[in-house]
mmCIF file of C-alpha atoms in Angstrom:
data_model
loop_
_atom_site.group_PDB
_atom_site.id
_atom_site.type_symbol
_atom_site.label_atom_id
_atom_site.label_comp_id
_atom_site.label_asym_id
_atom_site.label_seq_id
_atom_site.Cartn_x
_atom_site.Cartn_y
_atom_site.Cartn_z
ATOM 1 C CA UNK A 1 0.170 -0.024 0.010
ATOM 2 C CA UNK A 2 2.601 2.430 0.499
ATOM 3 C CA UNK A 3 3.878 1.858 -2.558
ATOM 4 C CA UNK A 4 0.486 2.834 -4.296
ATOM 5 C CA UNK A 5 0.117 6.239 -2.109
ATOM 6 C CA UNK A 6 3.721 7.078 -2.258
ATOM 7 C CA UNK A 7 3.706 7.353 1.599
ATOM 8 C CA UNK A 8 1.704 6.654 4.959
ATOM 9 C CA UNK A 9 0.022 7.463 7.763
ATOM 10 C CA UNK A 10 0.155 6.807 11.333
ATOM 11 C CA UNK A 11 -3.046 4.740 11.483
ATOM 12 C CA UNK A 12 -1.099 2.491 8.928
ATOM 13 C CA UNK A 13 1.636 2.194 10.994
ATOM 14 C CA UNK A 14 -0.370 0.680 13.886
ATOM 15 C CA UNK A 15 -2.858 -1.463 11.784
ATOM 16 C CA UNK A 16 0.282 -3.327 10.754
ATOM 17 C CA UNK A 17 1.700 -3.654 14.504
ATOM 18 C CA UNK A 18 -2.187 -5.013 14.914
ATOM 19 C CA UNK A 19 -1.827 -7.244 12.105
ATOM 20 C CA UNK A 20 1.239 -8.903 13.595
ATOM 21 C CA UNK A 21 1.033 -8.932 17.178
ATOM 22 C CA UNK A 22 3.774 -11.794 17.472
ATOM 23 C CA UNK A 23 6.672 -9.457 15.920
ATOM 24 C CA UNK A 24 7.777 -6.295 18.017
ATOM 25 C CA UNK A 25 7.483 -2.622 16.606
ATOM 26 C CA UNK A 26 9.320 0.389 17.196
ATOM 27 C CA UNK A 27 7.029 3.139 16.071
ATOM 28 C CA UNK A 28 8.717 6.456 15.393
ATOM 29 C CA UNK A 29 8.896 10.143 15.545
ATOM 30 C CA UNK A 30 5.651 9.554 18.418
ATOM 31 C CA UNK A 31 3.517 8.747 15.293
ATOM 32 C CA UNK A 32 3.483 12.532 14.514
ATOM 33 C CA UNK A 33 1.345 13.147 17.688
ATOM 34 C CA UNK A 34 -1.988 11.494 15.982
ATOM 35 C CA UNK A 35 -4.302 11.338 18.966
ATOM 36 C CA UNK A 36 -6.274 8.191 17.790
ATOM 37 C CA UNK A 37 -2.904 6.385 16.577
ATOM 38 C CA UNK A 38 -1.025 6.989 19.843
ATOM 39 C CA UNK A 39 -4.243 5.515 21.993
ATOM 40 C CA UNK A 40 -4.317 2.498 19.843
ATOM 41 C CA UNK A 41 -0.952 1.995 20.218
ATOM 42 C CA UNK A 42 -0.848 2.595 23.749
ATOM 43 C CA UNK A 43 -2.747 -0.692 24.115
ATOM 44 C CA UNK A 44 -0.828 -2.872 22.062
ATOM 45 C CA UNK A 45 1.860 -5.234 24.324
ATOM 46 C CA UNK A 46 4.013 -5.411 21.169
ATOM 47 C CA UNK A 47 4.767 -1.849 20.482
ATOM 48 C CA UNK A 48 6.819 1.188 21.977
ATOM 49 C CA UNK A 49 7.238 4.537 20.455
ATOM 50 C CA UNK A 50 10.209 6.610 20.422
ATOM 51 C CA UNK A 51 10.690 10.496 20.942
ATOM 52 C CA UNK A 52 12.392 11.256 17.712
ATOM 53 C CA UNK A 53 11.789 14.846 16.584
ATOM 54 C CA UNK A 54 9.614 16.056 19.528
ATOM 55 C CA UNK A 55 12.534 18.475 20.414
ATOM 56 C CA UNK A 56 11.842 19.949 16.343
ATOM 57 C CA UNK A 57 7.625 20.067 16.962
ATOM 58 C CA UNK A 58 6.994 23.490 15.357
ATOM 59 C CA UNK A 59 9.961 23.917 13.509
ATOM 60 C CA UNK A 60 9.820 20.597 11.439
ATOM 61 C CA UNK A 61 8.886 21.770 7.637
ATOM 62 C CA UNK A 62 9.103 20.879 4.533
ATOM 63 C CA UNK A 63 7.978 22.868 1.203
ATOM 64 C CA UNK A 64 6.344 25.647 3.794
ATOM 65 C CA UNK A 65 4.317 23.022 5.755
ATOM 66 C CA UNK A 66 4.997 21.930 9.064
ATOM 67 C CA UNK A 67 4.564 18.140 8.704
ATOM 68 C CA UNK A 68 5.872 16.557 12.278
ATOM 69 C CA UNK A 69 2.383 16.617 13.110
ATOM 70 C CA UNK A 70 -0.335 14.505 11.568
ATOM 71 C CA UNK A 71 -3.548 16.067 10.879
ATOM 72 C CA UNK A 72 -5.398 14.165 13.654
ATOM 73 C CA UNK A 73 -2.760 15.684 16.314
ATOM 74 C CA UNK A 74 -5.236 17.670 17.808
ATOM 75 C CA UNK A 75 -4.957 19.873 20.727
ATOM 76 C CA UNK A 76 -1.000 18.344 20.497
ATOM 77 C CA UNK A 77 -0.548 20.044 17.500
ATOM 78 C CA UNK A 78 -0.346 23.552 19.336
ATOM 79 C CA UNK A 79 1.555 22.362 22.718
ATOM 80 C CA UNK A 80 5.240 23.450 23.349
ATOM 81 C CA UNK A 81 7.522 19.756 22.691
ATOM 82 C CA UNK A 82 7.540 19.237 27.050
ATOM 83 C CA UNK A 83 3.857 19.797 27.197
ATOM 84 C CA UNK A 84 3.217 17.160 24.772
ATOM 85 C CA UNK A 85 5.422 15.013 26.505
ATOM 86 C CA UNK A 86 4.298 15.542 30.008
ATOM 87 C CA UNK A 87 0.293 15.032 28.056
ATOM 88 C CA UNK A 88 1.662 11.209 26.523
ATOM 89 C CA UNK A 89 2.855 10.612 29.959
ATOM 90 C CA UNK A 90 -0.132 11.827 32.154
ATOM 91 C CA UNK A 91 -2.848 12.009 30.067
ATOM 92 C CA UNK A 92 -2.389 8.970 27.734
ATOM 93 C CA UNK A 93 -0.272 6.941 30.039
ATOM 94 C CA UNK A 94 2.429 5.881 27.874
ATOM 95 C CA UNK A 95 5.103 6.270 30.533
ATOM 96 C CA UNK A 96 5.893 2.261 29.944
ATOM 97 C CA UNK A 97 5.688 3.028 26.201
ATOM 98 C CA UNK A 98 8.343 5.554 25.498
ATOM 99 C CA UNK A 99 11.940 5.454 24.418
ATOM 100 C CA UNK A 100 14.447 7.766 23.344
ATOM 101 C CA UNK A 101 14.748 8.434 19.965
ATOM 102 C CA UNK A 102 17.020 10.679 18.163
ATOM 103 C CA UNK A 103 16.771 10.293 14.210
ATOM 104 C CA UNK A 104 20.823 11.324 13.818
ATOM 105 C CA UNK A 105 21.639 11.781 11.200
ATOM 106 C CA UNK A 106 18.720 12.892 9.526
ATOM 107 C CA UNK A 107 17.770 14.879 12.198
ATOM 108 C CA UNK A 108 20.255 17.444 11.274
ATOM 109 C CA UNK A 109 18.073 17.960 8.012
ATOM 110 C CA UNK A 110 15.683 19.664 10.282
ATOM 111 C CA UNK A 111 17.835 21.463 12.335
ATOM 112 C CA UNK A 112 17.583 19.402 15.380
ATOM 113 C CA UNK A 113 20.361 17.050 17.151
ATOM 114 C CA UNK A 114 20.736 14.354 19.670
ATOM 115 C CA UNK A 115 21.327 16.527 22.567
ATOM 116 C CA UNK A 116 18.316 18.720 21.765
ATOM 117 C CA UNK A 117 16.288 15.591 21.986
ATOM 118 C CA UNK A 118 18.321 14.840 25.559
ATOM 119 C CA UNK A 119 17.584 18.062 26.787
ATOM 120 C CA UNK A 120 14.043 18.264 25.836
ATOM 121 C CA UNK A 121 13.066 15.075 28.251
ATOM 122 C CA UNK A 122 15.436 16.109 30.889
ATOM 123 C CA UNK A 123 13.602 19.140 31.295
ATOM 124 C CA UNK A 124 9.993 18.137 30.790
ATOM 125 C CA UNK A 125 8.290 17.474 34.576
ATOM 126 C CA UNK A 126 7.779 14.441 34.388
ATOM 127 C CA UNK A 127 9.613 12.267 37.444
ATOM 128 C CA UNK A 128 12.771 11.026 37.409
ATOM 129 C CA UNK A 129 11.453 7.554 37.216
ATOM 130 C CA UNK A 130 9.607 8.352 34.066
ATOM 131 C CA UNK A 131 13.104 9.524 32.480
ATOM 132 C CA UNK A 132 14.865 6.572 33.531
ATOM 133 C CA UNK A 133 11.842 4.268 31.481
ATOM 134 C CA UNK A 134 11.871 6.561 28.669
ATOM 135 C CA UNK A 135 16.115 6.729 28.612
ATOM 136 C CA UNK A 136 16.924 3.483 29.644
ATOM 137 C CA UNK A 137 13.814 0.764 31.341
ATOM 138 C CA UNK A 138 11.646 0.294 28.512
ATOM 139 C CA UNK A 139 13.699 -0.855 25.572
ATOM 140 C CA UNK A 140 15.588 -3.145 28.410
ATOM 141 C CA UNK A 141 11.929 -4.525 29.185
ATOM 142 C CA UNK A 142 10.863 -4.714 25.529
ATOM 143 C CA UNK A 143 13.882 -6.353 24.332
ATOM 144 C CA UNK A 144 15.131 -8.814 26.921
ATOM 145 C CA UNK A 145 17.901 -9.214 25.332
ATOM 146 C CA UNK A 146 18.882 -5.605 25.273
ATOM 147 C CA UNK A 147 19.927 -5.996 29.027
ATOM 148 C CA UNK A 148 23.750 -5.129 29.156
ATOM 149 C CA UNK A 149 24.138 -5.686 33.031
#
């Protein structure tokens, strides 16, 4: 289907994860803040969602259009990045689903860096426990062989 339409929407990615529950999926760019897709993905055991690109939210433009947010991002489209992250943790209950993502080196095209992504999470008004989950523990839990201890 992607070949036919030339791209995909967050809904399409969640459709694939739902269709293959025995496989694990890392969904990127916070599903472009698509509210229905985030709600659906939050219920799937075979999914984690990375924070890739959130630091450039409201700055990711292509051909004059902000392309980070999906058409169905709703209230999240107008919030600051740290507010978005806090809402995803507190309102959507995604603290056990979110993992750090940077998009490096492609992030440089849109003028954000790994440091920007780390700083965003560290400056967000969420607990240190949740930050540790995002940076470390959620990925270790999701991919058991990932544990380096």
